[in-house]
Short mmCIF file of C-alpha atoms and ligand atoms in Angstrom, two decimals:
data_model
loop_
_atom_site.label_atom_id
_atom_site.label_comp_id
_atom_site.label_asym_id
_atom_site.label_seq_id
_atom_site.Cartn_x
_atom_site.Cartn_y
_atom_site.Cartn_z
CA UNK A 1 96.43 107.53 91.16
CA UNK A 2 95.35 110.72 92.89
CA UNK A 3 95.48 111.31 96.63
CA UNK A 4 93.36 113.70 98.65
CA UNK A 5 93.62 114.36 102.38
CA UNK A 6 91.13 115.34 105.02
CA UNK A 7 93.90 116.73 107.20
CA UNK A 8 91.53 118.17 109.82
CA UNK A 9 90.98 114.63 111.01
CA UNK A 10 94.70 113.77 111.20
CA UNK A 11 95.90 112.72 114.67
CA UNK A 12 99.54 112.93 113.64
CA UNK A 13 100.53 109.43 114.62
CA UNK A 14 102.72 109.27 111.52
CA UNK A 15 101.85 105.79 110.25
CA UNK A 16 101.61 107.09 106.67
CA UNK A 17 105.13 108.54 106.89
CA UNK A 18 106.50 105.21 108.02
CA UNK A 19 105.09 103.29 105.06
CA UNK A 20 105.29 105.91 102.29
CA UNK A 21 107.91 108.52 103.22
CA UNK A 22 108.20 109.76 99.65
CA UNK A 23 104.54 110.66 99.49
CA UNK A 24 103.68 111.82 103.03
CA UNK A 25 105.41 114.07 105.52
CA UNK A 26 104.42 115.80 108.75
CA UNK A 27 104.25 119.57 109.31
CA UNK A 28 106.88 120.89 111.70
CA UNK A 29 104.43 122.90 113.83
CA UNK A 30 102.07 120.12 114.80
CA UNK A 31 102.90 116.87 113.03
CA UNK A 32 99.81 117.04 110.80
CA UNK A 33 100.15 115.17 107.50
CA UNK A 34 101.29 116.97 104.35
CA UNK A 35 101.27 115.56 100.86
CA UNK A 36 104.61 115.57 99.07
CA UNK A 37 103.21 114.08 95.88
CA UNK A 38 99.48 114.08 95.12
CA UNK A 39 99.95 111.93 92.00
CA UNK A 40 102.73 109.53 92.90
CA UNK A 41 104.41 107.25 90.34
CA UNK A 42 103.34 103.61 90.01
CA UNK A 43 106.21 102.40 92.18
CA UNK A 44 104.61 104.15 95.16
CA UNK A 45 101.06 102.92 94.70
CA UNK A 46 101.25 99.89 96.95
CA UNK A 47 102.80 101.92 99.76
CA UNK A 48 100.12 104.59 99.40
CA UNK A 49 97.31 102.02 99.55
CA UNK A 50 98.93 100.56 102.63
CA UNK A 51 99.13 104.02 104.24
CA UNK A 52 95.44 104.62 103.54
CA UNK A 53 94.59 101.22 105.04
CA UNK A 54 96.43 101.77 108.32
CA UNK A 55 95.78 105.48 108.83
CA UNK A 56 93.85 105.48 112.13
CA UNK A 57 91.77 108.52 111.32
CA UNK A 58 90.61 107.85 107.73
CA UNK A 59 92.44 110.91 106.46
CA UNK A 60 93.87 109.52 103.22
CA UNK A 61 91.63 109.03 100.23
CA UNK A 62 93.00 107.27 97.17
CA UNK A 63 91.34 107.74 93.78
CA UNK A 64 92.41 105.26 91.12
CA UNK B 1 57.65 75.86 129.22
CA UNK B 2 60.19 78.30 130.55
CA UNK B 3 62.14 80.61 128.32
CA UNK B 4 65.82 79.87 128.83
CA UNK B 5 67.55 82.85 130.37
CA UNK B 6 70.89 83.89 128.97
CA UNK B 7 73.76 82.76 131.18
CA UNK B 8 75.18 85.51 133.40
CA UNK B 9 78.14 87.14 131.69
CA UNK B 10 81.61 86.01 132.74
CA UNK B 11 84.37 88.45 133.72
CA UNK B 12 86.91 89.75 131.19
CA UNK B 13 89.26 86.85 130.34
CA UNK B 14 92.81 87.61 131.52
CA UNK B 15 94.54 84.27 132.03
CA UNK B 16 96.70 83.01 129.15
CA UNK B 17 96.26 79.34 128.20
CA UNK B 18 98.17 76.93 130.46
CA UNK B 19 101.77 76.64 129.33
CA UNK B 20 101.47 79.43 126.71
CA UNK B 21 102.35 82.66 128.50
CA UNK B 22 102.69 84.40 125.12
CA UNK B 23 99.14 83.79 123.97
CA UNK B 24 96.14 85.93 124.86
CA UNK B 25 93.41 84.34 126.98
CA UNK B 26 92.04 81.29 125.13
CA UNK B 27 88.43 82.37 125.66
CA UNK B 28 88.92 85.05 122.99
CA UNK B 29 89.24 82.47 120.20
CA UNK B 30 85.78 81.06 120.85
CA UNK B 31 84.23 84.47 121.36
CA UNK B 32 85.64 85.76 118.08
CA UNK B 33 83.99 83.01 116.08
CA UNK B 34 80.82 82.43 118.10
CA UNK B 35 80.00 85.66 119.89
CA UNK B 36 82.14 88.50 118.58
CA UNK B 37 80.14 91.07 120.54
CA UNK B 38 79.46 89.64 123.99
CA UNK B 39 78.87 90.83 127.53
CA UNK B 40 81.27 90.72 130.46
CA UNK B 41 80.50 91.25 134.12
CA UNK B 42 82.42 93.82 136.12
CA UNK B 43 83.29 93.35 139.81
CA UNK B 44 80.78 95.96 141.00
CA UNK B 45 77.91 93.95 139.48
CA UNK B 46 77.59 96.06 136.34
CA UNK B 47 78.45 94.81 132.88
CA UNK B 48 80.05 96.00 129.62
CA UNK B 49 80.21 94.89 126.02
CA UNK B 50 83.31 93.00 124.92
CA UNK B 51 84.34 93.26 121.25
CA UNK B 52 86.79 90.64 120.01
CA UNK B 53 86.92 90.90 116.19
CA UNK B 54 89.42 93.07 114.36
CA UNK B 55 86.89 94.82 112.14
CA UNK B 56 84.44 95.52 114.95
CA UNK B 57 87.21 96.90 117.12
CA UNK B 58 88.38 99.23 114.35
CA UNK B 59 84.77 100.33 113.84
CA UNK B 60 84.35 101.11 117.55
CA UNK B 61 87.68 102.85 118.12
CA UNK B 62 87.33 104.75 114.84
CA UNK B 63 83.93 106.16 115.82
CA UNK B 64 84.00 109.22 118.08
CA UNK B 65 80.41 108.57 119.17
CA UNK B 66 82.16 106.10 121.45
CA UNK B 67 83.56 108.37 124.13
CA UNK B 68 86.84 108.15 126.08
CA UNK B 69 85.50 110.34 128.87
CA UNK B 70 85.91 108.34 132.09
CA UNK B 71 83.55 110.68 133.94
CA UNK B 72 80.56 109.66 131.79
CA UNK B 73 78.09 107.27 133.31
CA UNK B 74 78.60 103.77 131.96
CA UNK B 75 82.32 104.03 131.19
CA UNK B 76 83.74 100.65 132.30
CA UNK B 77 85.92 101.42 135.31
CA UNK B 78 85.15 98.79 137.92
CA UNK B 79 88.00 96.33 138.32
CA UNK B 80 90.11 98.07 135.70
CA UNK B 81 93.28 99.88 136.63
CA UNK B 82 93.77 103.34 135.23
CA UNK B 83 91.09 105.91 134.70
CA UNK B 84 89.90 106.15 138.28
CA UNK B 85 91.55 109.49 138.85
CA UNK B 86 89.23 111.91 137.12
CA UNK B 87 91.06 115.05 138.12
CA UNK B 88 93.70 116.15 135.68
CA UNK B 89 92.89 113.16 133.56
CA UNK B 90 94.84 114.38 130.54
CA UNK B 91 93.65 114.27 126.95
CA UNK B 92 93.71 110.45 126.79
CA UNK B 93 90.42 110.49 128.72
CA UNK B 94 88.72 113.31 126.84
CA UNK B 95 86.78 113.74 123.62
CA UNK B 96 87.00 116.28 120.79
CA UNK B 97 87.18 119.23 120.68
CA UNK B 98 89.15 119.26 124.00
CA UNK B 99 91.05 116.14 123.04
CA UNK B 100 92.09 117.54 119.67
CA UNK B 101 93.12 120.89 121.13
CA UNK B 102 95.30 119.34 123.84
CA UNK B 103 96.76 116.50 121.77
CA UNK B 104 97.85 118.93 119.05
CA UNK B 105 99.95 120.82 121.58
CA UNK B 106 102.32 117.86 121.75
CA UNK B 107 101.93 115.96 118.48
CA UNK B 108 104.93 117.72 116.94
CA UNK B 109 107.14 116.28 119.70
CA UNK B 110 106.38 112.71 118.65
CA UNK B 111 106.32 112.98 114.88
CA UNK B 112 108.38 110.50 112.94
CA UNK B 113 111.24 112.78 111.94
CA UNK B 114 111.64 114.19 115.46
CA UNK B 115 111.82 110.71 116.89
CA UNK B 116 114.24 109.53 114.19
CA UNK B 117 116.54 112.40 115.19
CA UNK B 118 116.57 110.96 118.72
CA UNK B 119 117.76 107.56 117.59
CA UNK B 120 121.47 108.20 118.40
CA UNK B 121 120.55 109.35 121.92
CA UNK B 122 118.37 106.28 122.44
CA UNK B 123 121.27 104.14 121.23
CA UNK B 124 123.63 105.88 123.66
CA UNK B 125 121.26 105.31 126.61
CA UNK B 126 120.88 101.65 125.61
CA UNK B 127 124.63 101.15 125.20
CA UNK B 128 125.39 102.62 128.60
CA UNK B 129 122.92 100.30 130.29
CA UNK B 130 124.33 97.34 128.35
CA UNK B 131 127.87 98.35 129.38
CA UNK B 132 126.76 98.19 133.01
CA UNK B 133 125.22 94.76 132.48
CA UNK B 134 128.44 93.51 130.91
CA UNK B 135 130.50 94.94 133.76
CA UNK B 136 128.34 93.39 136.47
CA UNK B 137 127.92 90.06 134.67
CA UNK B 138 124.87 87.80 134.70
CA UNK B 139 122.46 86.80 135.95
CA UNK B 140 120.57 90.09 136.02
CA UNK B 141 116.93 91.02 136.01
CA UNK B 142 116.53 92.41 132.49
CA UNK B 143 113.41 94.32 133.51
CA UNK B 144 115.29 96.27 136.14
CA UNK B 145 118.59 96.55 134.29
CA UNK B 146 117.28 97.62 130.89
CA UNK B 147 113.55 97.44 130.15
CA UNK B 148 112.44 99.96 132.80
CA UNK B 149 115.39 102.40 132.65
CA UNK B 150 115.39 102.90 128.84
CA UNK B 151 111.92 104.48 128.56
CA UNK B 152 112.40 106.35 131.84
CA UNK B 153 115.67 107.90 130.66
CA UNK B 154 114.25 108.66 127.21
CA UNK B 155 111.19 110.43 128.57
CA UNK B 156 113.28 112.38 131.08
CA UNK B 157 115.38 113.55 128.15
CA UNK B 158 112.29 114.65 126.22
CA UNK B 159 110.62 116.34 129.15
CA UNK B 160 113.86 118.05 130.09
CA UNK B 161 114.45 116.44 133.48
CA UNK B 162 117.88 117.79 134.54
CA UNK B 163 120.64 115.20 134.48
CA UNK B 164 121.21 115.42 138.23
CA UNK B 165 117.60 114.44 138.85
CA UNK B 166 117.64 111.34 136.65
CA UNK B 167 118.36 109.06 139.58
CA UNK B 168 115.51 110.38 141.70
CA UNK B 169 113.18 110.29 138.69
CA UNK B 170 114.14 106.72 137.87
CA UNK B 171 113.83 105.59 141.47
CA UNK B 172 110.35 107.09 141.75
CA UNK B 173 109.08 105.74 138.44
CA UNK B 174 110.61 102.35 139.28
CA UNK B 175 108.89 102.23 142.70
CA UNK B 176 105.62 103.26 141.13
CA UNK B 177 105.72 100.29 138.77
CA UNK B 178 107.18 97.74 141.16
CA UNK B 179 105.00 94.99 142.51
CA UNK B 180 107.35 94.07 145.32
CA UNK B 181 107.06 97.35 147.25
CA UNK B 182 104.34 97.87 149.86
CA UNK B 183 101.24 99.85 148.86
CA UNK B 184 102.16 102.70 151.22
CA UNK B 185 105.60 102.98 149.64
CA UNK B 186 104.07 103.08 146.16
CA UNK B 187 101.56 105.71 147.21
CA UNK B 188 104.36 107.74 148.77
CA UNK B 189 106.30 107.51 145.50
CA UNK B 190 103.22 108.65 143.56
CA UNK B 191 102.92 111.75 145.72
CA UNK B 192 106.65 112.41 145.58
CA UNK B 193 106.60 112.12 141.79
CA UNK B 194 103.60 114.42 141.51
CA UNK B 195 105.37 116.98 143.69
CA UNK B 196 108.54 116.49 141.73
CA UNK B 197 106.80 117.17 138.40
CA UNK B 198 105.12 120.20 139.93
CA UNK B 199 108.49 121.61 141.04
CA UNK B 200 110.01 120.74 137.68
CA UNK B 201 107.35 122.78 135.88
CA UNK B 202 107.92 125.69 138.29
CA UNK B 203 111.66 125.55 137.59
CA UNK B 204 111.00 125.44 133.84
CA UNK B 205 108.69 128.45 134.10
CA UNK B 206 111.65 130.44 135.39
CA UNK B 207 114.02 129.08 132.75
CA UNK B 208 112.23 127.24 129.93
CA UNK B 209 114.59 124.90 128.08
CA UNK B 210 114.63 123.35 124.63
CA UNK B 211 112.36 120.46 125.60
CA UNK B 212 108.67 119.49 125.69
CA UNK B 213 107.92 121.23 128.97
CA UNK B 214 109.87 124.34 127.94
CA UNK B 215 107.92 124.59 124.69
CA UNK B 216 104.57 123.96 126.39
CA UNK B 217 105.38 126.77 128.81
CA UNK B 218 106.50 129.35 126.26
CA UNK B 219 104.00 128.53 123.54
CA UNK B 220 100.90 127.42 125.43
CA UNK B 221 101.09 128.39 129.08
CA UNK B 222 102.43 131.91 128.60
CA UNK B 223 99.77 132.58 125.97
CA UNK B 224 97.09 131.54 128.44
CA UNK B 225 95.93 128.39 126.61
CA UNK B 226 96.83 126.08 129.49
CA UNK B 227 97.67 126.38 133.17
CA UNK B 228 100.64 125.34 135.28
CA UNK B 229 98.68 122.31 136.48
CA UNK B 230 97.87 121.30 132.93
CA UNK B 231 101.55 121.41 131.98
CA UNK B 232 102.27 119.14 134.95
CA UNK B 233 99.41 116.86 133.84
CA UNK B 234 100.98 116.60 130.37
CA UNK B 235 104.25 115.52 131.99
CA UNK B 236 102.49 112.89 134.10
CA UNK B 237 100.49 111.54 131.15
CA UNK B 238 103.52 111.23 128.87
CA UNK B 239 105.45 109.52 131.61
CA UNK B 240 102.74 107.09 132.63
CA UNK B 241 101.58 106.24 129.10
CA UNK B 242 105.09 105.67 127.79
CA UNK B 243 106.96 103.97 130.60
CA UNK B 244 105.24 100.77 131.68
CA UNK B 245 104.06 100.02 128.14
CA UNK B 246 107.44 100.29 126.48
CA UNK B 247 109.21 98.54 129.35
CA UNK B 248 106.92 95.53 129.15
CA UNK B 249 107.20 95.31 125.39
CA UNK B 250 111.01 95.32 125.74
CA UNK B 251 110.96 92.51 128.31
CA UNK B 252 108.45 90.29 126.52
CA UNK B 253 110.05 90.82 123.12
CA UNK B 254 113.56 90.09 124.38
CA UNK B 255 112.30 86.88 125.98
CA UNK B 256 110.45 85.89 122.81
CA UNK B 257 113.60 86.27 120.73
CA UNK B 258 115.64 84.26 123.27
CA UNK B 259 113.15 81.44 122.79
CA UNK B 260 113.10 81.73 119.00
CA UNK B 261 116.74 81.33 117.93
CA UNK B 262 115.78 81.10 114.27
CA UNK B 263 114.16 84.54 114.20
CA UNK B 264 117.00 85.92 116.34
CA UNK B 265 119.56 84.61 113.88
CA UNK B 266 117.70 86.08 110.90
CA UNK B 267 117.65 89.46 112.63
CA UNK B 268 121.35 89.27 113.40
CA UNK B 269 122.12 88.45 109.77
CA UNK B 270 119.79 91.07 108.36
CA UNK B 271 119.34 93.98 110.80
CA UNK B 272 117.02 95.66 108.28
CA UNK B 273 114.33 93.18 109.34
CA UNK B 274 114.08 94.73 112.80
CA UNK B 275 111.38 97.27 111.83
CA UNK B 276 108.97 94.62 110.62
CA UNK B 277 109.90 92.35 113.52
CA UNK B 278 108.92 95.06 116.01
CA UNK B 279 105.51 95.45 114.31
CA UNK B 280 104.99 91.71 114.51
CA UNK B 281 106.04 91.63 118.18
CA UNK B 282 103.58 94.45 118.91
CA UNK B 283 100.83 92.47 117.18
CA UNK B 284 101.79 89.18 118.79
CA UNK B 285 101.98 90.49 122.36
CA UNK B 286 99.27 93.17 122.36
CA UNK B 287 100.18 94.11 125.90
CA UNK B 288 97.13 96.31 126.63
CA UNK B 289 94.86 93.75 128.27
CA UNK B 290 91.82 95.72 129.41
CA UNK B 291 90.99 97.95 126.54
CA UNK B 292 90.98 100.48 125.11
CA UNK B 293 87.58 101.17 126.67
CA UNK B 294 84.77 103.46 125.57
CA UNK B 295 81.20 104.40 126.43
CA UNK B 296 78.54 104.91 123.75
CA UNK B 297 77.11 108.44 123.66
CA UNK B 298 74.19 107.42 121.44
CA UNK B 299 72.65 104.15 120.22
CA UNK B 300 75.06 102.56 117.75
CA UNK B 301 74.80 99.29 115.89
CA UNK B 302 77.97 97.20 115.67
CA UNK B 303 77.87 93.93 113.78
CA UNK B 304 74.15 93.56 114.32
CA UNK B 305 74.23 94.40 118.03
CA UNK B 306 72.63 97.53 119.31
CA UNK B 307 74.89 99.27 121.78
CA UNK B 308 72.82 101.81 123.66
CA UNK B 309 73.83 105.24 124.86
CA UNK B 310 75.50 104.91 128.25
CA UNK B 311 76.72 101.35 127.74
CA UNK B 312 80.41 100.59 128.12
CA UNK B 313 82.62 98.73 125.65
CA UNK B 314 85.94 96.95 126.10
CA UNK B 315 87.80 96.60 122.78
CA UNK B 316 90.05 93.56 123.22
CA UNK B 317 93.09 94.41 121.09
CA UNK B 318 94.87 91.15 121.95
CA UNK B 319 91.96 89.35 120.31
CA UNK B 320 91.78 91.66 117.28
CA UNK B 321 95.46 91.10 116.65
CA UNK B 322 94.97 87.32 116.55
CA UNK B 323 91.97 87.51 114.20
CA UNK B 324 92.57 84.95 111.44
CA UNK B 325 90.40 86.99 109.07
CA UNK B 326 93.18 89.58 108.97
CA UNK B 327 96.31 87.76 110.14
CA UNK B 328 96.52 84.22 108.69
CA UNK B 329 98.18 81.76 111.07
CA UNK B 330 97.75 84.47 113.68
CA UNK B 331 99.17 82.51 116.61
CA UNK B 332 102.53 82.18 114.87
CA UNK B 333 105.21 84.84 115.30
CA UNK B 334 106.40 85.65 111.79
CA UNK B 335 108.90 88.50 111.82
CA UNK B 336 108.37 89.09 108.10
CA UNK B 337 104.55 88.99 108.17
CA UNK B 338 103.56 91.34 105.32
CA UNK B 339 100.65 93.07 107.05
CA UNK B 340 101.93 93.08 110.64
CA UNK B 341 101.62 96.87 110.77
CA UNK B 342 97.85 96.56 110.46
CA UNK B 343 97.83 95.60 114.15
CA UNK B 344 95.83 97.64 116.62
CA UNK B 345 98.32 97.27 119.49
CA UNK B 346 98.53 101.09 119.58
CA UNK B 347 94.75 101.39 119.35
CA UNK B 348 92.90 102.92 116.43
CA UNK B 349 91.14 106.19 115.72
CA UNK B 350 91.94 109.61 117.07
CA UNK B 351 93.39 108.30 120.33
CA UNK B 352 95.84 106.00 118.58
CA UNK B 353 99.05 106.05 120.58
CA UNK B 354 100.72 109.43 120.45
CA UNK B 355 104.09 107.93 121.36
CA UNK B 356 104.05 105.11 118.82
CA UNK B 357 106.95 106.38 116.71
CA UNK B 358 109.02 106.71 119.88
CA UNK B 359 108.02 103.28 121.16
CA UNK B 360 108.95 101.77 117.80
CA UNK B 361 112.43 103.31 117.79
CA UNK B 362 113.06 102.36 121.42
CA UNK B 363 112.10 98.76 120.67
CA UNK B 364 114.13 98.62 117.46
CA UNK B 365 117.25 100.00 119.15
CA UNK B 366 117.04 97.93 122.32
CA UNK B 367 116.26 94.62 120.63
CA UNK B 368 118.87 95.05 117.89
CA UNK B 369 121.46 95.97 120.51
CA UNK B 370 120.66 92.96 122.69
CA UNK B 371 120.88 90.62 119.70
CA UNK B 372 124.22 92.07 118.68
CA UNK B 373 125.89 92.44 122.06
CA UNK B 374 124.44 89.47 123.94
CA UNK B 375 123.94 86.74 121.32
CA UNK B 376 124.00 84.04 124.02
CA UNK B 377 121.49 85.72 126.35
CA UNK B 378 118.97 83.27 127.81
CA UNK B 379 116.52 83.07 130.70
CA UNK B 380 118.30 82.20 133.96
CA UNK B 381 115.25 80.32 135.26
CA UNK B 382 112.79 77.91 133.62
CA UNK B 383 110.07 79.82 131.79
CA UNK B 384 107.35 78.59 134.15
CA UNK B 385 109.19 80.36 136.98
CA UNK B 386 109.08 83.74 135.24
CA UNK B 387 106.38 85.87 136.90
CA UNK B 388 104.04 86.99 134.12
CA UNK B 389 101.77 89.95 134.67
CA UNK B 390 98.43 88.18 134.36
CA UNK B 391 97.24 90.44 137.17
CA UNK B 392 97.96 93.72 135.39
CA UNK B 393 96.30 95.88 132.74
CA UNK B 394 99.60 95.89 130.87
CA UNK B 395 100.93 92.40 130.21
CA UNK B 396 104.60 91.49 130.45
CA UNK B 397 107.03 90.02 132.97
CA UNK B 398 107.33 91.37 136.50
CA UNK B 399 110.95 90.22 136.45
CA UNK B 400 113.07 88.51 133.81
CA UNK B 401 116.25 86.89 135.17
CA UNK B 402 118.70 86.39 132.30
CA UNK B 403 122.26 85.29 131.87
CA UNK B 404 124.66 85.04 128.91
C1 HEM C 501 104.90 99.65 123.15
C2 HEM C 501 104.57 100.71 123.81
C3 HEM C 501 103.19 101.34 123.79
C4 HEM C 501 101.95 100.76 123.62
C5 HEM C 501 101.61 99.29 123.38
C6 HEM C 501 100.99 101.84 123.70
C7 HEM C 501 99.62 101.66 123.53
C8 HEM C 501 98.71 102.68 123.50
C9 HEM C 501 97.30 102.52 123.21
C10 HEM C 501 96.59 101.22 122.91
C11 HEM C 501 96.72 103.76 123.25
C12 HEM C 501 95.26 104.11 122.95
C13 HEM C 501 94.42 104.31 124.17
C14 HEM C 501 92.97 104.56 123.82
O1 HEM C 501 92.56 104.47 122.66
O2 HEM C 501 92.19 104.85 124.74
C15 HEM C 501 97.77 104.70 123.59
C16 HEM C 501 97.58 106.05 123.76
C17 HEM C 501 98.58 106.92 124.17
N1 HEM C 501 99.93 106.64 124.29
FE1 HEM C 501 100.79 104.85 124.01
N2 HEM C 501 101.65 103.01 123.94
C18 HEM C 501 103.00 102.76 123.99
C19 HEM C 501 104.02 103.67 124.17
C20 HEM C 501 103.84 105.02 124.37
C21 HEM C 501 104.89 105.99 124.52
C22 HEM C 501 106.38 105.71 124.44
C23 HEM C 501 104.28 107.21 124.75
C24 HEM C 501 104.88 108.58 124.97
C25 HEM C 501 105.90 108.90 125.60
C26 HEM C 501 102.86 106.99 124.72
C27 HEM C 501 101.92 107.97 124.90
C28 HEM C 501 100.57 107.79 124.69
C29 HEM C 501 99.60 108.87 124.85
C30 HEM C 501 99.89 110.30 125.27
C31 HEM C 501 98.35 108.32 124.52
C32 HEM C 501 96.99 109.03 124.51
C33 HEM C 501 96.67 109.46 123.11
C34 HEM C 501 95.27 110.05 122.97
O3 HEM C 501 94.39 109.77 123.78
O4 HEM C 501 95.08 110.83 122.02
N3 HEM C 501 102.62 105.65 124.48
N4 HEM C 501 98.97 104.03 123.73
S1 SF4 C 502 98.52 108.01 109.23
FE1 SF4 C 502 96.66 109.28 109.06
S2 SF4 C 502 96.42 110.22 111.08
FE2 SF4 C 502 98.51 109.41 110.98
S3 SF4 C 502 99.77 111.14 110.28
FE3 SF4 C 502 99.18 109.98 108.47
S4 SF4 C 502 97.31 110.97 107.79
FE4 SF4 C 502 97.61 111.65 109.87
#
């Protein structure tokens, strides 16, 4: 799995951080998403898919 | 032969089914299956589209060609509370790029880790209010004793309202949201609060503190990005958007758990379930009852319906959150529902609730504390005597007498 972000669209609501805190974080200055792990291990895949599904701004793209 | 004319649209459904104060208006169920994009009439004789399916509502709220600008012709305002005041309307009623620019000035304040760091303070505020309830003994009105003060105290902490002013601040915000005060008194409180926030910003300009207003002043106002009035408008927006909403979710959720001893017991045994339970309660109650609302800025097709530029849309989140296509057995409260967090109770798209992380922590702390400290809490009146807010844009209980 590979993750890419379109962070310009991020509205910093933090849903991704709630469901996959090991993969996503928020920048201190403005809460915009940052990727902690662009190729997370299998154990994280479900959480990442969930984050992509609930992200309100279609920021997270998952390539499998 | 005459061509049958379509029946005149009915108004937005607001009344819950008889005897089920926790369910959204029954009319939504039929609309979702038979007429997912329908028309509603507004009191001034105009009309708007009503979307009731989950996927359509995500499509609308996720599409910035649907505008949040209340000053645009066609935005559904008639008969809806909120949005009438077009001056200083705050970023909630604007579109990109203005919306993005303004929202990003405060997003850092509400990010997950910042809010998590506040958890002990939110717990302290909750504990102090619970101590007072214990001291005074029941019955009390839970709305007045806990549901309203928690978000008011939390936001005053974030904004940097000085401790000595908390009482005034709480009195004013309480009056503003009370249904039992006269209109003149409420209007007077609105003006007093506006003047108070104005003075607060002036005081902060002289001595900016380590709080939202202080940071807006040093980082955005002093660099010329925003004005004094805009800082005050930020304060008003954060207060208004976060107070009544959170308070009503606290009241409704507490009542729901009092009436569902099995879920309450599971939560007491396994406090880790509270996060998921709060998501499910948000889905189940969907307290925003007249929107979010938008106006199309160009012709857009949704689910086979052409919505023309200048036509208004009401996205019925209470209906989306009961859509069986997404939430099986949607009318059942299931505190371990696997996809509860897919709810759109906080909206969807770029306007999705800025304060959602904060609202979640407030709800988690308050509900867990009530379950732990008041395991025998119950309504002090029969449920059909509890005044539900069927008359308000934000659903909940006007008052919730409880005892323990
Ligand atoms: C359970 C409690 C809450 C609920 C159900 C709720 C619901 C919502 C919804 C549905 C929206 C989207 C409006 C739209 O799309 O037009 C929204 C936006 C907003 N909420 Fe909340 N909210 C809650 C708590 C809070 C809190 C605690 C705060 C902050 C202190 C807050 C601040 C805001 C702000 C500033 C916006 C505007 C965001 C924007 O337009 O970009 N809310 N809220
Ligand atoms: S869920 Fe989406 S919009 Fe929200 S912080 Fe994560 S990437 Fe940004």
